[in-house]
PDB file of C-alpha atoms in Angstrom:
ATOM      1  CA  MET A 205      12.637 -14.246  -8.397  1.00 58.00           C
ATOM      2  CA  VAL A 206      10.615 -11.252  -9.402  1.00 83.00           C
ATOM      3  CA  LEU A 207       8.531 -11.727  -6.263  1.00 82.00           C
ATOM      4  CA  PHE A 208      11.277 -11.713  -4.042  1.00 85.00           C
ATOM      5  CA  ASP A 209      12.944  -8.522  -5.502  1.00 90.00           C
ATOM      6  CA  ILE A 210       9.638  -6.657  -5.045  1.00 88.00           C
ATOM      7  CA  LEU A 211       9.023  -7.906  -1.337  1.00 86.00           C
ATOM      8  CA  GLN A 212      12.434  -6.814  -0.361  1.00 91.00           C
ATOM      9  CA  LYS A 213      12.259  -3.367  -1.826  1.00 92.00           C
ATOM     10  CA  ALA A 214       8.567  -2.983  -0.165  1.00 91.00           C
ATOM     11  CA  GLN A 215      10.150  -3.860   2.820  1.00 91.00           C
ATOM     12  CA  LYS A 216      13.165  -1.100   2.664  1.00 94.00           C
ATOM     13  CA  GLY A 217      10.750   1.231   1.629  1.00 95.00           C
ATOM     14  CA  TYR A 218       8.499   0.267   4.771  1.00 95.00           C
ATOM     15  CA  GLY A 219      11.704   0.763   7.012  1.00 94.00           C
ATOM     16  CA  ARG A 220      12.661   3.911   5.739  1.00 96.00           C
ATOM     17  CA  ALA A 221       8.892   5.371   6.083  1.00 97.00           C
ATOM     18  CA  LEU A 222       9.121   4.468   9.814  1.00 97.00           C
ATOM     19  CA  GLU A 223      12.626   5.691  10.088  1.00 97.00           C
ATOM     20  CA  PRO A 224      11.693   9.332  11.334  1.00 97.00           C
ATOM     21  CA  THR A 225       9.178   8.132  13.750  1.00 97.00           C
ATOM     22  CA  CYS A 226      11.798   5.838  15.198  1.00 98.00           C
ATOM     23  CA  ARG A 227      14.212   8.329  15.392  1.00 97.00           C
ATOM     24  CA  GLN A 228      11.912  10.785  16.843  1.00 97.00           C
ATOM     25  CA  TRP A 229      10.764   8.476  19.957  1.00 97.00           C
ATOM     26  CA  ALA A 230      14.253   6.703  20.111  1.00 97.00           C
ATOM     27  CA  LEU A 231      12.653   3.415  19.308  1.00 97.00           C
ATOM     28  CA  THR A 232      14.452   0.736  17.329  1.00 96.00           C
ATOM     29  CA  ARG A 233      12.647  -0.776  14.141  1.00 95.00           C
ATOM     30  CA  ASN A 234      11.870  -3.875  16.254  1.00 95.00           C
ATOM     31  CA  GLU A 235      10.586  -1.859  19.114  1.00 97.00           C
ATOM     32  CA  MET A 236       8.388   0.059  16.734  1.00 97.00           C
ATOM     33  CA  ASP A 237       6.954  -3.233  14.953  1.00 96.00           C
ATOM     34  CA  VAL A 238       6.028  -4.365  18.610  1.00 97.00           C
ATOM     35  CA  LEU A 239       4.482  -1.322  19.289  1.00 97.00           C
ATOM     36  CA  LEU A 240       2.516  -0.852  16.184  1.00 97.00           C
ATOM     37  CA  PHE A 241       1.551  -4.439  16.167  1.00 97.00           C
ATOM     38  CA  LEU A 242      -0.131  -4.222  19.548  1.00 97.00           C
ATOM     39  CA  TYR A 243      -1.690  -0.898  18.646  1.00 97.00           C
ATOM     40  CA  ASN A 244      -3.044  -2.509  15.444  1.00 97.00           C
ATOM     41  CA  ASN A 245      -4.184  -5.732  16.673  1.00 96.00           C
ATOM     42  CA  PRO A 246      -5.584  -5.346  20.161  1.00 90.00           C
ATOM     43  CA  GLY A 247      -6.989  -8.616  20.230  1.00 90.00           C
ATOM     44  CA  LEU A 248      -3.502 -10.302  19.556  1.00 94.00           C
ATOM     45  CA  ASN A 249      -1.651  -8.927  22.769  1.00 94.00           C
ATOM     46  CA  ARG A 250       0.837 -11.878  23.562  1.00 93.00           C
ATOM     47  CA  ALA A 251       4.663 -11.861  22.462  1.00 93.00           C
ATOM     48  CA  ALA A 252       3.946 -15.310  20.720  1.00 93.00           C
ATOM     49  CA  ASP A 253       1.329 -13.687  18.584  1.00 94.00           C
ATOM     50  CA  ILE A 254       3.782 -10.976  17.619  1.00 95.00           C
ATOM     51  CA  VAL A 255       6.344 -13.521  16.856  1.00 94.00           C
ATOM     52  CA  ALA A 256       3.674 -15.587  14.563  1.00 92.00           C
ATOM     53  CA  HIS A 257       2.296 -12.737  12.787  1.00 90.00           C
ATOM     54  CA  ARG A 258       5.269 -10.453  12.241  1.00 90.00           C
ATOM     55  CA  GLY A 259       7.920 -13.077  11.784  1.00 86.00           C
ATOM     56  CA  ILE A 260      10.151 -11.417  14.431  1.00 90.00           C
ATOM     57  CA  ALA A 261      12.413 -13.855  16.227  1.00 93.00           C
ATOM     58  CA  LYS A 262      11.421 -14.272  19.701  1.00 94.00           C
ATOM     59  CA  SER A 263      14.452 -13.093  21.544  1.00 95.00           C
ATOM     60  CA  HIS A 264      14.157  -9.649  19.714  1.00 95.00           C
ATOM     61  CA  VAL A 265      10.386  -9.608  20.521  1.00 96.00           C
ATOM     62  CA  SER A 266      11.235 -10.301  24.133  1.00 95.00           C
ATOM     63  CA  LEU A 267      14.208  -7.604  23.972  1.00 96.00           C
ATOM     64  CA  SER A 268      11.816  -5.065  22.495  1.00 97.00           C
ATOM     65  CA  VAL A 269       8.891  -5.773  25.052  1.00 96.00           C
ATOM     66  CA  THR A 270      11.452  -5.300  27.713  1.00 96.00           C
ATOM     67  CA  ALA A 271      12.420  -2.159  26.267  1.00 97.00           C
ATOM     68  CA  LEU A 272       9.092  -0.838  25.794  1.00 98.00           C
ATOM     69  CA  GLU A 273       8.055  -1.852  29.255  1.00 97.00           C
ATOM     70  CA  ASP A 274      11.382  -0.128  30.663  1.00 97.00           C
ATOM     71  CA  ARG A 275      10.149   3.203  28.985  1.00 96.00           C
ATOM     72  CA  GLY A 276       6.771   2.816  30.051  1.00 97.00           C
ATOM     73  CA  PHE A 277       5.042   2.281  26.932  1.00 98.00           C
ATOM     74  CA  LEU A 278       3.584  -1.230  27.712  1.00 96.00           C
ATOM     75  CA  VAL A 279       2.561  -3.295  30.937  1.00 96.00           C
ATOM     76  CA  ARG A 280       2.689  -6.984  31.025  1.00 93.00           C
ATOM     77  CA  GLN A 281      -0.314  -8.349  32.559  1.00 91.00           C
ATOM     78  CA  LEU A 282      -0.961 -12.035  33.830  1.00 87.00           C
ATOM     79  CA  ASP A 283      -3.595 -13.598  31.813  1.00 81.00           C
ATOM     80  CA  PRO A 284      -6.363 -14.625  34.718  1.00 84.00           C
ATOM     81  CA  GLN A 285      -7.322 -17.792  32.363  1.00 83.00           C
ATOM     82  CA  ASP A 286      -3.910 -18.934  31.830  1.00 81.00           C
ATOM     83  CA  ARG A 287      -1.371 -17.837  34.604  1.00 79.00           C
ATOM     84  CA  ARG A 288       1.568 -18.892  32.319  1.00 82.00           C
ATOM     85  CA  THR A 289       0.749 -16.205  29.722  1.00 85.00           C
ATOM     86  CA  ASP A 290       1.318 -12.488  29.994  1.00 90.00           C
ATOM     87  CA  ARG A 291      -1.100 -10.152  28.147  1.00 93.00           C
ATOM     88  CA  LEU A 292       0.672  -6.974  26.747  1.00 96.00           C
ATOM     89  CA  ARG A 293      -1.116  -3.661  26.808  1.00 96.00           C
ATOM     90  CA  LEU A 294       0.212  -0.397  25.550  1.00 97.00           C
ATOM     91  CA  THR A 295       0.034   2.471  28.103  1.00 97.00           C
ATOM     92  CA  GLU A 296      -1.024   6.121  27.400  1.00 98.00           C
ATOM     93  CA  ALA A 297       2.393   7.154  27.103  1.00 97.00           C
ATOM     94  CA  ALA A 298       2.814   5.232  24.065  1.00 98.00           C
ATOM     95  CA  LEU A 299       0.050   6.287  22.294  1.00 98.00           C
ATOM     96  CA  PRO A 300       1.683   9.396  20.663  1.00 98.00           C
ATOM     97  CA  ALA A 301       4.237   7.281  18.930  1.00 98.00           C
ATOM     98  CA  ALA A 302       1.961   4.395  17.928  1.00 98.00           C
ATOM     99  CA  ARG A 303      -0.324   6.986  16.268  1.00 98.00           C
ATOM    100  CA  GLN A 304       2.594   8.716  14.688  1.00 98.00           C
ATOM    101  CA  GLY A 305       3.965   5.329  13.647  1.00 98.00           C
ATOM    102  CA  ARG A 306       0.353   4.364  12.439  1.00 98.00           C
ATOM    103  CA  ALA A 307       0.193   7.432  10.354  1.00 98.00           C
ATOM    104  CA  ALA A 308       3.660   6.967   8.600  1.00 97.00           C
ATOM    105  CA  GLN A 309       2.335   3.053   7.915  1.00 97.00           C
ATOM    106  CA  LEU A 310      -1.091   4.547   6.215  1.00 96.00           C
ATOM    107  CA  ALA A 311       0.988   7.006   4.078  1.00 97.00           C
ATOM    108  CA  TYR A 312       3.365   4.434   3.044  1.00 96.00           C
ATOM    109  CA  PHE A 313       0.673   2.049   2.078  1.00 93.00           C
ATOM    110  CA  GLU A 314      -1.003   4.958   0.109  1.00 94.00           C
ATOM    111  CA  ARG A 315       1.955   5.720  -1.768  1.00 94.00           C
ATOM    112  CA  LEU A 316       2.723   1.738  -2.420  1.00 91.00           C
ATOM    113  CA  PHE A 317      -0.744   1.331  -4.042  1.00 92.00           C
ATOM    114  CA  ARG A 318      -1.316   4.485  -5.762  1.00 94.00           C
ATOM    115  CA  GLY A 319      -3.005   4.370  -8.783  1.00 95.00           C
ATOM    116  CA  MET A 320      -4.574   1.137  -8.200  1.00 95.00           C
ATOM    117  CA  ASN A 321      -8.682   1.197  -8.157  1.00 94.00           C
ATOM    118  CA  ARG A 322     -10.718  -0.514  -5.794  1.00 92.00           C
ATOM    119  CA  GLU A 323     -11.478  -3.773  -8.251  1.00 95.00           C
ATOM    120  CA  GLU A 324      -7.316  -4.127  -8.575  1.00 95.00           C
ATOM    121  CA  MET A 325      -7.226  -3.847  -4.757  1.00 92.00           C
ATOM    122  CA  GLU A 326      -9.467  -6.732  -4.580  1.00 93.00           C
ATOM    123  CA  ARG A 327      -7.878  -8.607  -7.006  1.00 94.00           C
ATOM    124  CA  PHE A 328      -4.473  -8.041  -5.718  1.00 90.00           C
ATOM    125  CA  GLN A 329      -5.797  -9.297  -1.971  1.00 91.00           C
ATOM    126  CA  GLN A 330      -7.298 -12.272  -3.456  1.00 94.00           C
ATOM    127  CA  LEU A 331      -3.957 -13.303  -4.923  1.00 91.00           C
ATOM    128  CA  VAL A 332      -2.017 -12.455  -1.847  1.00 88.00           C
ATOM    129  CA  GLN A 333      -4.425 -14.684   0.095  1.00 91.00           C
ATOM    130  CA  LYS A 334      -3.760 -17.489  -2.189  1.00 92.00           C
ATOM    131  CA  ILE A 335      -0.015 -17.168  -1.994  1.00 87.00           C
ATOM    132  CA  CYS A 336      -0.303 -17.295   1.638  1.00 84.00           C
ATOM    133  CA  ILE A 337      -2.319 -20.415   1.732  1.00 90.00           C
ATOM    134  CA  ASN A 338       0.312 -21.894  -0.818  1.00 90.00           C
ATOM    135  CA  ILE A 339       3.080 -20.879   1.723  1.00 86.00           C
ATOM    136  CA  GLU A 340       1.218 -22.613   4.517  1.00 84.00           C
ATOM    137  CA  ASN A 341       0.706 -25.867   2.489  1.00 88.00           C
ATOM    138  CA  LEU A 342       4.497 -25.583   1.776  1.00 87.00           C
ATOM    139  CA  GLU A 343       5.155 -25.752   5.411  1.00 74.00           C
ATOM    140  CA  GLU A 344       3.204 -28.708   6.234  1.00 68.00           C
TER     141      GLU A 344
END
């Protein structure tokens, strides 16, 4: 039960940290999440990657991609290897918002993990990886 409380508080805090950037750029939270995912993960550039890694509903990713495309923040490019797949690429117009969002992310995580030394951070990452493996095993 404590784990769920921690995750919920962390998620709310993360949302509050991104709120000023979302407001400044007139982006919804989902649009900002898509923008930051593409900015932070250049090799994962399909809508399906966003759905799989960020846990955002396919319909919300689709709406966000369309809105970002309409604003000129991203373009869809047909994958030459698989003509059924669109690759998403941020445009130059998106970079200031993405950089500002990334800075807000980094500041939030710095505050979240304040006071933890390197050894504690490494141990925390090991424990989180074990939890992720256990979650994947539950889904099988």
